[in-house]
Tab-separated table of C-alpha atoms (C1' of nucleotides) and ligand atoms in Angstrom:
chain	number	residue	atom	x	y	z
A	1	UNK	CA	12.156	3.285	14.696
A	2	UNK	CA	12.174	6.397	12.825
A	3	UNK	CA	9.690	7.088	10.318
A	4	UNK	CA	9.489	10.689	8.963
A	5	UNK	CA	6.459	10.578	11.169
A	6	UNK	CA	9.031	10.342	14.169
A	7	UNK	CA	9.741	12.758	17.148
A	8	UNK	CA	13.093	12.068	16.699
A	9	UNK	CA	13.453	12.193	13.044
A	10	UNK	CA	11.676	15.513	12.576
A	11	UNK	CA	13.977	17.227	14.834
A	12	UNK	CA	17.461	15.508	13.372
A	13	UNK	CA	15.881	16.750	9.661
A	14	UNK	CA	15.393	20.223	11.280
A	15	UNK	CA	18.897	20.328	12.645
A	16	UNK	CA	20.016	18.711	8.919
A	17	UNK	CA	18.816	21.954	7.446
A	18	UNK	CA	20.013	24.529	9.667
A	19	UNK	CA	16.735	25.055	11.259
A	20	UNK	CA	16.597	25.542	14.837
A	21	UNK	CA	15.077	23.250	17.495
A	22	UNK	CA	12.350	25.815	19.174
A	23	UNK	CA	10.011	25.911	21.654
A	24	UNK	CA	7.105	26.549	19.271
A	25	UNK	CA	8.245	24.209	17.040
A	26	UNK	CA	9.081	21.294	19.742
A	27	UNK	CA	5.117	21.913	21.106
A	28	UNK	CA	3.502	21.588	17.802
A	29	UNK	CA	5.323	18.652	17.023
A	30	UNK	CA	4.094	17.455	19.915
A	31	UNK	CA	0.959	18.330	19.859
A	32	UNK	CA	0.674	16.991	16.014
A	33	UNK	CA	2.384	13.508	16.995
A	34	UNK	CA	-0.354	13.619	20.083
A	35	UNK	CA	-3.392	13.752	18.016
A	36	UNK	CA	-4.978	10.977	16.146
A	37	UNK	CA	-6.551	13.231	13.289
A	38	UNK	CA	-5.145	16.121	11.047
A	39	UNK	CA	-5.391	19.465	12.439
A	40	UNK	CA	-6.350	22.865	11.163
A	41	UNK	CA	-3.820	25.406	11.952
A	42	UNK	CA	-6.236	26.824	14.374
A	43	UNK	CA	-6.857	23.657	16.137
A	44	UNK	CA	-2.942	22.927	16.727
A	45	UNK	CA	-2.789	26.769	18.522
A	46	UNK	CA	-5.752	25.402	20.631
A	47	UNK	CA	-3.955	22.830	21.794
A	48	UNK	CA	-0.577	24.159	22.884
A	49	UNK	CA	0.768	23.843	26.244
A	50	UNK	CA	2.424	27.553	26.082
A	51	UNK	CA	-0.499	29.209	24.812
A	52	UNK	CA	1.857	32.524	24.397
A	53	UNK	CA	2.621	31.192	21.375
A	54	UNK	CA	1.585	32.813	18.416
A	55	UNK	CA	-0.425	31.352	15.743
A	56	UNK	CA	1.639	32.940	13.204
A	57	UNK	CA	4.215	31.058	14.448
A	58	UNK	CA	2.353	27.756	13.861
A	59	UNK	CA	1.257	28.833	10.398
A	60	UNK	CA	5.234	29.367	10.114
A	61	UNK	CA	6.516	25.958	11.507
A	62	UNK	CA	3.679	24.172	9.709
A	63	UNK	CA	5.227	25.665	6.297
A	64	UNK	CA	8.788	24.116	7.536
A	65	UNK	CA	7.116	20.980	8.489
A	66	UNK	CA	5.913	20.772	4.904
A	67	UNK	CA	9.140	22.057	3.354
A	68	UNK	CA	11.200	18.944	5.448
A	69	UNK	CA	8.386	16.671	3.923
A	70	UNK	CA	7.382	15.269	7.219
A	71	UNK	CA	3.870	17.050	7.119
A	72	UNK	CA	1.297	16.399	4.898
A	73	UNK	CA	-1.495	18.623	3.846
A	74	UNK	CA	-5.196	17.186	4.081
A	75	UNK	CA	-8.372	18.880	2.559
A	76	UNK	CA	-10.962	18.536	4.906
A	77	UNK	CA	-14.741	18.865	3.970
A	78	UNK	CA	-15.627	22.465	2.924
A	79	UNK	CA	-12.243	23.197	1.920
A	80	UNK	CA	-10.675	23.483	5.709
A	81	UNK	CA	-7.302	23.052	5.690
A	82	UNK	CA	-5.772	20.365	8.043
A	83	UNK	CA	-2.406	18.611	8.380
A	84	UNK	CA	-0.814	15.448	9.935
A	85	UNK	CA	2.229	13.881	10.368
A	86	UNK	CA	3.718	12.341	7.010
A	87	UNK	CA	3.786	8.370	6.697
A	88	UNK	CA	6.760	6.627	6.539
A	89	UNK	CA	8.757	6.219	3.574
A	90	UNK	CA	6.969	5.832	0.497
A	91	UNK	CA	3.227	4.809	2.207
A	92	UNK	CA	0.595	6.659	2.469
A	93	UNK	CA	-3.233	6.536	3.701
A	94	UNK	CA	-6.697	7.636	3.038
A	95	UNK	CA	-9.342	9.539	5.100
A	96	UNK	CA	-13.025	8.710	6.285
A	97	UNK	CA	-14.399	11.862	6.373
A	98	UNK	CA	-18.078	12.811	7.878
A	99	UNK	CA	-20.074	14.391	5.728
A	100	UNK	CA	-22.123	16.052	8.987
A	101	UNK	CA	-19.399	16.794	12.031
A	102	UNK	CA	-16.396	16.505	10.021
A	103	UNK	CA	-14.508	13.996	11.956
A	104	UNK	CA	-11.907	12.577	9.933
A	105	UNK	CA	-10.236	9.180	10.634
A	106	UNK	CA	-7.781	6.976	9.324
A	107	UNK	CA	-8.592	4.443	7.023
A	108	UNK	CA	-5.377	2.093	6.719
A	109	UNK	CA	-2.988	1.239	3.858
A	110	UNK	CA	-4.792	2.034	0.620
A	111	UNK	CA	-7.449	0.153	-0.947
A	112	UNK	CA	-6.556	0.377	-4.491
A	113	UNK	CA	-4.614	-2.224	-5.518
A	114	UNK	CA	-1.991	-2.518	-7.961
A	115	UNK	CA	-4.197	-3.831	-10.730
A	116	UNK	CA	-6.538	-1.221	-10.437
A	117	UNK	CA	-3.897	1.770	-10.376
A	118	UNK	CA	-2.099	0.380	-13.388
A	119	UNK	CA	-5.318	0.115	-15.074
A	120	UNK	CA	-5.837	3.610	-14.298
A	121	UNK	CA	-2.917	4.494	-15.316
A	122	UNK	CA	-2.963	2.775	-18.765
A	123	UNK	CA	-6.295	4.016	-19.412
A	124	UNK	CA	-5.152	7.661	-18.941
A	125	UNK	CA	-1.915	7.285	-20.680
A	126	UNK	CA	-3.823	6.504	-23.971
A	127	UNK	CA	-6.027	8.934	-23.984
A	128	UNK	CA	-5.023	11.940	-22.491
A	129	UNK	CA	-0.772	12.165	-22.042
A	130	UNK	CA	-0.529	12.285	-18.302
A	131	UNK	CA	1.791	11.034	-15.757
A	132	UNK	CA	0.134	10.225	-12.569
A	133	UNK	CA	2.060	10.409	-9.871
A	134	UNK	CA	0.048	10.030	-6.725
A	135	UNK	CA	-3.639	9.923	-5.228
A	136	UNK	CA	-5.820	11.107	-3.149
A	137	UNK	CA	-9.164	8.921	-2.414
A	138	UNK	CA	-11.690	10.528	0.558
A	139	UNK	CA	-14.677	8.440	1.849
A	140	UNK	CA	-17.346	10.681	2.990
A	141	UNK	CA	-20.074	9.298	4.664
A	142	UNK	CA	-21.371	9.590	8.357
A	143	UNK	CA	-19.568	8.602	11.191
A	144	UNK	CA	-21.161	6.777	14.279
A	145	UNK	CA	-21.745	9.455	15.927
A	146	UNK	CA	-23.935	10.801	13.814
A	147	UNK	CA	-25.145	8.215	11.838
A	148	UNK	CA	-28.750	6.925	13.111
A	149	UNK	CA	-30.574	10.068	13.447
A	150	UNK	CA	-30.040	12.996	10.986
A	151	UNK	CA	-29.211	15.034	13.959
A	152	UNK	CA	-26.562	17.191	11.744
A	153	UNK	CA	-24.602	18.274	14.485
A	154	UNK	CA	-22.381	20.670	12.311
A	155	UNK	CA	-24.145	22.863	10.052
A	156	UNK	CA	-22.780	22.447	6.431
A	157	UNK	CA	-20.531	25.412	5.638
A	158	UNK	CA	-20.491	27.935	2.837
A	159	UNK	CA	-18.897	26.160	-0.232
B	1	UNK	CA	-31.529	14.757	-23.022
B	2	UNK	CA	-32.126	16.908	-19.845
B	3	UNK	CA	-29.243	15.915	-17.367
B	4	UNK	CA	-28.883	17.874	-14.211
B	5	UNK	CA	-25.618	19.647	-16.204
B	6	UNK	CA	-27.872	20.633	-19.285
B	7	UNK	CA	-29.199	24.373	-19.709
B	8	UNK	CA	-32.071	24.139	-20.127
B	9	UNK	CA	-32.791	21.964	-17.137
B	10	UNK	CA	-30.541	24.031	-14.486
B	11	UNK	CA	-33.165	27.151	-15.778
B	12	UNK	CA	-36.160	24.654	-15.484
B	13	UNK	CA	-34.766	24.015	-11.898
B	14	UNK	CA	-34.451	27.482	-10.537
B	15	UNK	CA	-37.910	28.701	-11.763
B	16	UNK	CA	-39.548	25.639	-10.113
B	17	UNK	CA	-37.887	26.828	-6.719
B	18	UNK	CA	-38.953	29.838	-7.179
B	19	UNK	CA	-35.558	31.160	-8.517
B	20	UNK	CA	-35.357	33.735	-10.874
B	21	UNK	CA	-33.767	33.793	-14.555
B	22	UNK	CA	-31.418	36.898	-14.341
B	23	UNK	CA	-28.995	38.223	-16.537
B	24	UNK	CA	-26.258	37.089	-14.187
B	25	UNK	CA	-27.509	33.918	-14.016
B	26	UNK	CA	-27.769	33.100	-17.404
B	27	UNK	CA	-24.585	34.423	-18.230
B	28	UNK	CA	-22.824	32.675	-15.415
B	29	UNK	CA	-24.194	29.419	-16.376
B	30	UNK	CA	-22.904	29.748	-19.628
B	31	UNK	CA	-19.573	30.340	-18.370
B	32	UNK	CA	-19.844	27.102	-16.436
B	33	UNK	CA	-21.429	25.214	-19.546
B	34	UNK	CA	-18.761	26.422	-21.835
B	35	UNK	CA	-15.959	25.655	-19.733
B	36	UNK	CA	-14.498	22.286	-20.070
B	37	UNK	CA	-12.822	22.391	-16.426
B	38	UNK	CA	-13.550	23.515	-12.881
B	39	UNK	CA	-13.528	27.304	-12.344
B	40	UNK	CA	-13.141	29.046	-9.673
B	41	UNK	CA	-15.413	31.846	-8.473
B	42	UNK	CA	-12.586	33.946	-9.898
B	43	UNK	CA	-12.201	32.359	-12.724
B	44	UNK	CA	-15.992	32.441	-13.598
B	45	UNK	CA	-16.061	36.514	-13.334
B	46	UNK	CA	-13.191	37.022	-15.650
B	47	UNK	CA	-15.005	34.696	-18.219
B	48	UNK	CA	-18.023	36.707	-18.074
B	49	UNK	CA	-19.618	38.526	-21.066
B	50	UNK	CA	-20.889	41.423	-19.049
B	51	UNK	CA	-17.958	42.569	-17.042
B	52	UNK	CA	-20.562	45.002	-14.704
B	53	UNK	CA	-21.414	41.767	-13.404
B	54	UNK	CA	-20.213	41.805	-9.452
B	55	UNK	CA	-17.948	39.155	-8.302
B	56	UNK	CA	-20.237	39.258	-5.295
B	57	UNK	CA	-23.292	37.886	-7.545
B	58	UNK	CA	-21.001	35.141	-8.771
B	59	UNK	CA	-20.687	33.913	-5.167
B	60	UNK	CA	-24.650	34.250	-5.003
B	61	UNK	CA	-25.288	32.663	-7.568
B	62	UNK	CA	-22.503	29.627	-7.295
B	63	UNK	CA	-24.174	28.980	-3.680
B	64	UNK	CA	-27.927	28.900	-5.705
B	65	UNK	CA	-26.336	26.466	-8.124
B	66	UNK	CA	-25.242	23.874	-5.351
B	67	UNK	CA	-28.298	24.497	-3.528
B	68	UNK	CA	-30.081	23.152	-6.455
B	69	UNK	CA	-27.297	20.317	-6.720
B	70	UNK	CA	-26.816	21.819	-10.178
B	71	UNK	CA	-23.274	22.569	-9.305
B	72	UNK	CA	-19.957	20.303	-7.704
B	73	UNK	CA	-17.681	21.699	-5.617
B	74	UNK	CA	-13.957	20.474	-6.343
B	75	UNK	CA	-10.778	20.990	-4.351
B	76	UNK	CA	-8.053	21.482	-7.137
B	77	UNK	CA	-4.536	21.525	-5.334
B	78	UNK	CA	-3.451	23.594	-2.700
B	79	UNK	CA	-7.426	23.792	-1.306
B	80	UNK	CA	-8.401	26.253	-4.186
B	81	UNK	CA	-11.956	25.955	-4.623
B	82	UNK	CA	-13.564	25.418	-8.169
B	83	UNK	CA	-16.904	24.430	-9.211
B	84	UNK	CA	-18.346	22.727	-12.426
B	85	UNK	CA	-21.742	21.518	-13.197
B	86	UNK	CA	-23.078	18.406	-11.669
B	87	UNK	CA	-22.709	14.956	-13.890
B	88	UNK	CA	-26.479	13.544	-15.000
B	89	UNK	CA	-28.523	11.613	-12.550
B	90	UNK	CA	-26.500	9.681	-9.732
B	91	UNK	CA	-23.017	9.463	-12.673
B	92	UNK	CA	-19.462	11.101	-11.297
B	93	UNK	CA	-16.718	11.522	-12.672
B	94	UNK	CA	-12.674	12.402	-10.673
B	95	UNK	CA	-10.307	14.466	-12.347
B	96	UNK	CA	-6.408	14.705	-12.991
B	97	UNK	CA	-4.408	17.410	-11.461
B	98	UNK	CA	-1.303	18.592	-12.556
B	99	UNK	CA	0.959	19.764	-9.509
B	100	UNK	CA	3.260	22.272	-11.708
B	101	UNK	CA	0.206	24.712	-13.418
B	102	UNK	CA	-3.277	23.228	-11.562
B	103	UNK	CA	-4.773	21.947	-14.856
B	104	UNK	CA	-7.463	19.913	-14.105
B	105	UNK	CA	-9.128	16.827	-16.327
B	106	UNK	CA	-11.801	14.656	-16.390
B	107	UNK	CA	-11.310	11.268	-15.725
B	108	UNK	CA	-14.961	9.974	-17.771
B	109	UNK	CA	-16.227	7.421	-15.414
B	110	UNK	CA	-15.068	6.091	-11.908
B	111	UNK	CA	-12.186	3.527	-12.159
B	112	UNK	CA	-13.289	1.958	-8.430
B	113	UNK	CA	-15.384	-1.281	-9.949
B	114	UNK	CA	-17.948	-2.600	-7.857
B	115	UNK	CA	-15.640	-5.263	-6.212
B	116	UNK	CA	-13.003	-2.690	-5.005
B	117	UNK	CA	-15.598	-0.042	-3.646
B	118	UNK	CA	-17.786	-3.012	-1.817
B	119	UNK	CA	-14.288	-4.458	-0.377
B	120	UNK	CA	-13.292	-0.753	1.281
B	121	UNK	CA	-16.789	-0.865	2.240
B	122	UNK	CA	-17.004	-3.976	3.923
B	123	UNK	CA	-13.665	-3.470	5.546
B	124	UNK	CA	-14.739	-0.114	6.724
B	125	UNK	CA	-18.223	-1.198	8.311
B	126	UNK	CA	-15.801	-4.375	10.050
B	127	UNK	CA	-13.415	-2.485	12.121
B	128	UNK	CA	-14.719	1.172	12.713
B	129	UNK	CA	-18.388	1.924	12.124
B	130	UNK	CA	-18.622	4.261	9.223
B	131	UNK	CA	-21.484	4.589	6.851
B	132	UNK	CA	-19.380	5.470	3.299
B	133	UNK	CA	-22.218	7.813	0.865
B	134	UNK	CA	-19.724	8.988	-1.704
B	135	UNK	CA	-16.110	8.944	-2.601
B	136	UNK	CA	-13.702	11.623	-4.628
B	137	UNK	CA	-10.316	10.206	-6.207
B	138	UNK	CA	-7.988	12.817	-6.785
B	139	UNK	CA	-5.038	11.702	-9.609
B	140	UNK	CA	-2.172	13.908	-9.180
B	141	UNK	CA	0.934	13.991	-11.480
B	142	UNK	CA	1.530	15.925	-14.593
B	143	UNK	CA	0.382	16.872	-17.798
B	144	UNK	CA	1.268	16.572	-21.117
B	145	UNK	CA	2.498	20.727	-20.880
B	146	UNK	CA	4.498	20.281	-17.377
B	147	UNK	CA	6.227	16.846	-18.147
B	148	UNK	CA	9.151	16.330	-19.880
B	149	UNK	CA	11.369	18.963	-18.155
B	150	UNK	CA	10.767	19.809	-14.639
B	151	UNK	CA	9.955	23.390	-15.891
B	152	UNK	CA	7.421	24.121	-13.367
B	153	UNK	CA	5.676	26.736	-14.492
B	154	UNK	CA	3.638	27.871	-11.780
B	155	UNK	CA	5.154	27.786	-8.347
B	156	UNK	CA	3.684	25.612	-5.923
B	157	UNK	CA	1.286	27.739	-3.460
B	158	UNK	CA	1.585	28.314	-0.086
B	159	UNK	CA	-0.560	25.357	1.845
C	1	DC	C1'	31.059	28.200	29.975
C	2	DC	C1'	30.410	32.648	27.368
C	3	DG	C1'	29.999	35.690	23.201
C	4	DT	C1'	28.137	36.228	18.843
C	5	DA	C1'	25.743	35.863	14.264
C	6	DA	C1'	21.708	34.789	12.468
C	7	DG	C1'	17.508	32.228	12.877
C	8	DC	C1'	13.131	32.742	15.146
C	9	DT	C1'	9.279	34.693	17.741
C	10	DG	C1'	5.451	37.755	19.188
C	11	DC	C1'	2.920	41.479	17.785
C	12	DA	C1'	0.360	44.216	14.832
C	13	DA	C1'	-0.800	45.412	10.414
C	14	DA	C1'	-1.627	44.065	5.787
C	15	DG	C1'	-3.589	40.713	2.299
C	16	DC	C1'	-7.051	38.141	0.095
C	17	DG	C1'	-10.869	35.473	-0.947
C	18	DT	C1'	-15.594	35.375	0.569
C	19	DT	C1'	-19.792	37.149	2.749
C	20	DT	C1'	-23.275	40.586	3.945
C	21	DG	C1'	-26.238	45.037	4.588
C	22	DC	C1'	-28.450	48.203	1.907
C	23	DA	C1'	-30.906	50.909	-1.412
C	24	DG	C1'	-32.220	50.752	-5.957
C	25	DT	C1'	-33.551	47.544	-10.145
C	26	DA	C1'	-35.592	43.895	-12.757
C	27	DT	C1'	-38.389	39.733	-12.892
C	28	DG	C1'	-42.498	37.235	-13.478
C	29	DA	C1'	-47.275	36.404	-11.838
C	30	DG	C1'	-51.736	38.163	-12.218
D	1	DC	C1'	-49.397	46.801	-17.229
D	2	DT	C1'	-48.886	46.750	-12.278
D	3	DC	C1'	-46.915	45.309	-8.258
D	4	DA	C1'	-44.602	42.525	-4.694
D	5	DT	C1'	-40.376	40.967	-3.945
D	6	DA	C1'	-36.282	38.456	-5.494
D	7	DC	C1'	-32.073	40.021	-7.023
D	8	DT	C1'	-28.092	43.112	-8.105
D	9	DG	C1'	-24.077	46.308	-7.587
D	10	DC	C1'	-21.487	48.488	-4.288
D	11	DA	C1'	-18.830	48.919	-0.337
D	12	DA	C1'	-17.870	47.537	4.041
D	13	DA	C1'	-17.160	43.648	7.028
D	14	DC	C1'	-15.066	39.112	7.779
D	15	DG	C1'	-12.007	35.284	8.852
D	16	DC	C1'	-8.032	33.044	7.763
D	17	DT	C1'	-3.242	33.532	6.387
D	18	DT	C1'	0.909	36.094	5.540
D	19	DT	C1'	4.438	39.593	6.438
D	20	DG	C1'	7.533	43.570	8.431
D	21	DC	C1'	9.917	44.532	12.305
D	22	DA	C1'	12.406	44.834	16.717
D	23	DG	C1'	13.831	42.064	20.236
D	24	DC	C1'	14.824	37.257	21.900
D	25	DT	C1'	17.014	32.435	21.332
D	26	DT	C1'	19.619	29.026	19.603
D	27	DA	C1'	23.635	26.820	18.052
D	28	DC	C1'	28.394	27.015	17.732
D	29	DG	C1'	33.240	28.338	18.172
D	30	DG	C1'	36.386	29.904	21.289
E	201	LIG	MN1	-4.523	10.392	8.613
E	202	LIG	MN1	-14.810	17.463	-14.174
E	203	LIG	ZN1	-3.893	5.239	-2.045
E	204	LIG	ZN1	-15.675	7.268	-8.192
DNA sequence: CCGTAAGCTGCAAAGCGTTTGCAGTATGAG
DNA sequence: CTCATACTGCAAACGCTTTGCAGCTTACGG
């Protein structure tokens, strides 16, 4: 297997470009093909082995990562910043997001079908003169962790 | 018609909450009524009449506005923050983004029918337990400007 | 293996958008 | 009109992200 998503296929695309395999940049993949959500810059630094490593350094392989195409940025709620691990080939998928801690999870494959995004895409071709080329759909709601009581575990942040 | 976007009812709103009708205020929320897109905080102080206006009293009053639920918060691309006046009653609207200058349009209505949004529901509440309360489709592509040749006119911002 | 050019890293400082403390000003109720 | 207090401009503080630089590493050819 090697999906972009791939340990192995990240590092034979950095070698492709004349980037270098590095420590940094070995850990973070790691750490990003570890987790099971995206992560903030921040939260990959937190979870380095080598914590000598600098988070500039993570801010700098992230913008590689993203560069090579096998990262993919993810708004989080409030405007945080968070990244996983690009899909393979041409798929993609769409986030659950809470509304009150944050958590983000997978929701798999995407649920707009073809007739629906053709429709859309018809409907804004007539009207306006716009090529769509991809989408982003977000489900906020409350996870079930904090759904039941309105214990808002996470305060809402500043817009 | 009095919709939660309307001036008069935004004014209405703050005075019942005890809010008071400044000159910042007012002007600000003609900047957002006038404008046919999401600003930015930014974006909202260069529009204004009164250029003694503080940027710092934009941010005030932006976080008064959403307070009131008066205002929407949209991430245009690259997690730029821009705000535009809440659609009437429980009504939304998604917008198009162009990748190559960040124009943003309105989409009028929400292309996820009934059937499509109670099937993601229904397959969300199945396998994980997730409580969806609202939803934001982001169409990405380009516009009628940036098409044609791939003369991208603004460069693509750091993540 | 080892030497070397150039890519990369840690560090510290700079940038930038956003928030906050403060002292003076303007609003709206009475 | 008067007065309490919400609000404003200003400047400093903030938190996240980027950048300059000197030294360290990696990949590669010999
Ligand atoms: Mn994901
Ligand atoms: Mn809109
Ligand atoms: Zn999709
Ligand atoms: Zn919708």
């Amino acid at each position: 297997m090697s999906s972009p998503g791939s340990r192995t296929t990240v590092i034979a695309l950095l070698a492709d470009r004349g980037y270098r395999l590095t420590a940094p940049r070995r850990q973070i993949l790691d750490v990003l093909l570890a987790s099971g959500t995206p992560l903030s810059a921040a939260g990959i630094h937190r979870r380095l082995e080598n914590r000598r490593i600098n988070l500039a350094s993570v801010y700098r392989t992230i913008w590689v990562l993203l560069g090579l195409e096998a990262l993919r940025a993810t708004d989080a709620i409030g405007g945080e910043k968070r990244f996983e691990l690009a899909d393979p080939l041409g798929a993609h998928h769409h986030h659950l997001i809470c509304q009150d801690c944050g958590r983000i999870e997978d929701l798999e494959g995407c649920p707009l079908e073809e007739r629906v995004l053709r429709a859309v895409n018809r409907r804004v071709r007539r009207s306006r003169r716009f090529r769509i080329v991809e989408h982003e759909l977000r489900l906020i709601g409350a996870c079930a962790d904090c759904d039941g009581a309105g214990r808002r575990t996470r305060a809402r942040r500043r817009p």
